[in-house]
Amino acid sequence: MVLMMMMMVVVVVLVVMDFLPEAVPVDRLDKVDLFWLIGYRLSFPL
């Protein structure tokens, strides 16, 4: 359940970044870093 929610959040963030390249100027590397950051924060909500 938590994994499903995490994946949904990651997908939403990536889609928003893909549709808003001017508002959120990030590249693939930044997306990967953000993916790991979100996964880490949701896996260890301290």
PDB file of C-alpha atoms in Angstrom:
ATOM      1  CA  MET A   1       0.000   0.000   0.000  1.00  0.00           C
ATOM      2  CA  VAL A   2       2.737   2.437   0.975  1.00  0.00           C
ATOM      3  CA  LEU A   3       4.800   1.371  -2.047  1.00  0.00           C
ATOM      4  CA  MET A   4       1.828   2.024  -4.346  1.00  0.00           C
ATOM      5  CA  MET A   5       1.391   5.514  -2.884  1.00  0.00           C
ATOM      6  CA  MET A   6       5.114   6.236  -3.251  1.00  0.00           C
ATOM      7  CA  MET A   7       5.094   5.171  -6.899  1.00  0.00           C
ATOM      8  CA  MET A   8       2.006   7.289  -7.577  1.00  0.00           C
ATOM      9  CA  VAL A   9       3.661  10.360  -6.033  1.00  0.00           C
ATOM     10  CA  VAL A  10       6.845   9.797  -8.054  1.00  0.00           C
ATOM     11  CA  VAL A  11       4.898   9.363 -11.306  1.00  0.00           C
ATOM     12  CA  VAL A  12       2.877  12.529 -10.654  1.00  0.00           C
ATOM     13  CA  VAL A  13       6.039  14.527  -9.949  1.00  0.00           C
ATOM     14  CA  LEU A  14       7.758  13.259 -13.093  1.00  0.00           C
ATOM     15  CA  VAL A  15       4.686  13.958 -15.245  1.00  0.00           C
ATOM     16  CA  VAL A  16       4.365  17.490 -13.854  1.00  0.00           C
ATOM     17  CA  MET A  17       8.044  18.137 -14.556  1.00  0.00           C
ATOM     18  CA  ASP A  18       7.666  16.773 -18.094  1.00  0.00           C
ATOM     19  CA  PHE A  19       4.689  19.046 -18.801  1.00  0.00           C
ATOM     20  CA  LEU A  20       6.284  22.097 -17.148  1.00  0.00           C
ATOM     21  CA  PRO A  21       9.865  22.202 -18.509  1.00  0.00           C
ATOM     22  CA  GLU A  22      10.013  26.005 -18.340  1.00  0.00           C
ATOM     23  CA  ALA A  23       8.591  26.274 -14.818  1.00  0.00           C
ATOM     24  CA  VAL A  24      10.693  23.385 -13.509  1.00  0.00           C
ATOM     25  CA  PRO A  25      13.986  23.376 -15.448  1.00  0.00           C
ATOM     26  CA  VAL A  26      15.399  19.999 -14.462  1.00  0.00           C
ATOM     27  CA  ASP A  27      17.063  17.268 -16.485  1.00  0.00           C
ATOM     28  CA  ARG A  28      17.053  13.477 -16.224  1.00  0.00           C
ATOM     29  CA  LEU A  29      19.773  13.436 -13.563  1.00  0.00           C
ATOM     30  CA  ASP A  30      17.822  15.836 -11.341  1.00  0.00           C
ATOM     31  CA  LYS A  31      14.708  13.683 -11.807  1.00  0.00           C
ATOM     32  CA  VAL A  32      16.606  10.598 -10.684  1.00  0.00           C
ATOM     33  CA  ASP A  33      17.965  12.464  -7.652  1.00  0.00           C
ATOM     34  CA  LEU A  34      14.458  13.689  -6.784  1.00  0.00           C
ATOM     35  CA  PHE A  35      13.125  10.146  -7.204  1.00  0.00           C
ATOM     36  CA  TRP A  36      15.620   8.794  -4.671  1.00  0.00           C
ATOM     37  CA  LEU A  37      14.972  11.743  -2.334  1.00  0.00           C
ATOM     38  CA  ILE A  38      11.195  11.160  -2.387  1.00  0.00           C
ATOM     39  CA  GLY A  39      11.670   7.417  -1.947  1.00  0.00           C
ATOM     40  CA  TYR A  40      13.998   7.982   0.996  1.00  0.00           C
ATOM     41  CA  ARG A  41      11.686  10.500   2.677  1.00  0.00           C
ATOM     42  CA  LEU A  42       8.621   8.243   2.284  1.00  0.00           C
ATOM     43  CA  SER A  43      10.509   5.131   3.338  1.00  0.00           C
ATOM     44  CA  PHE A  44      11.900   6.831   6.463  1.00  0.00           C
ATOM     45  CA  PRO A  45       9.419   9.553   7.509  1.00  0.00           C
ATOM     46  CA  LEU A  46      11.439  10.969  10.396  1.00  0.00           C
TER      47      LEU A  46
END
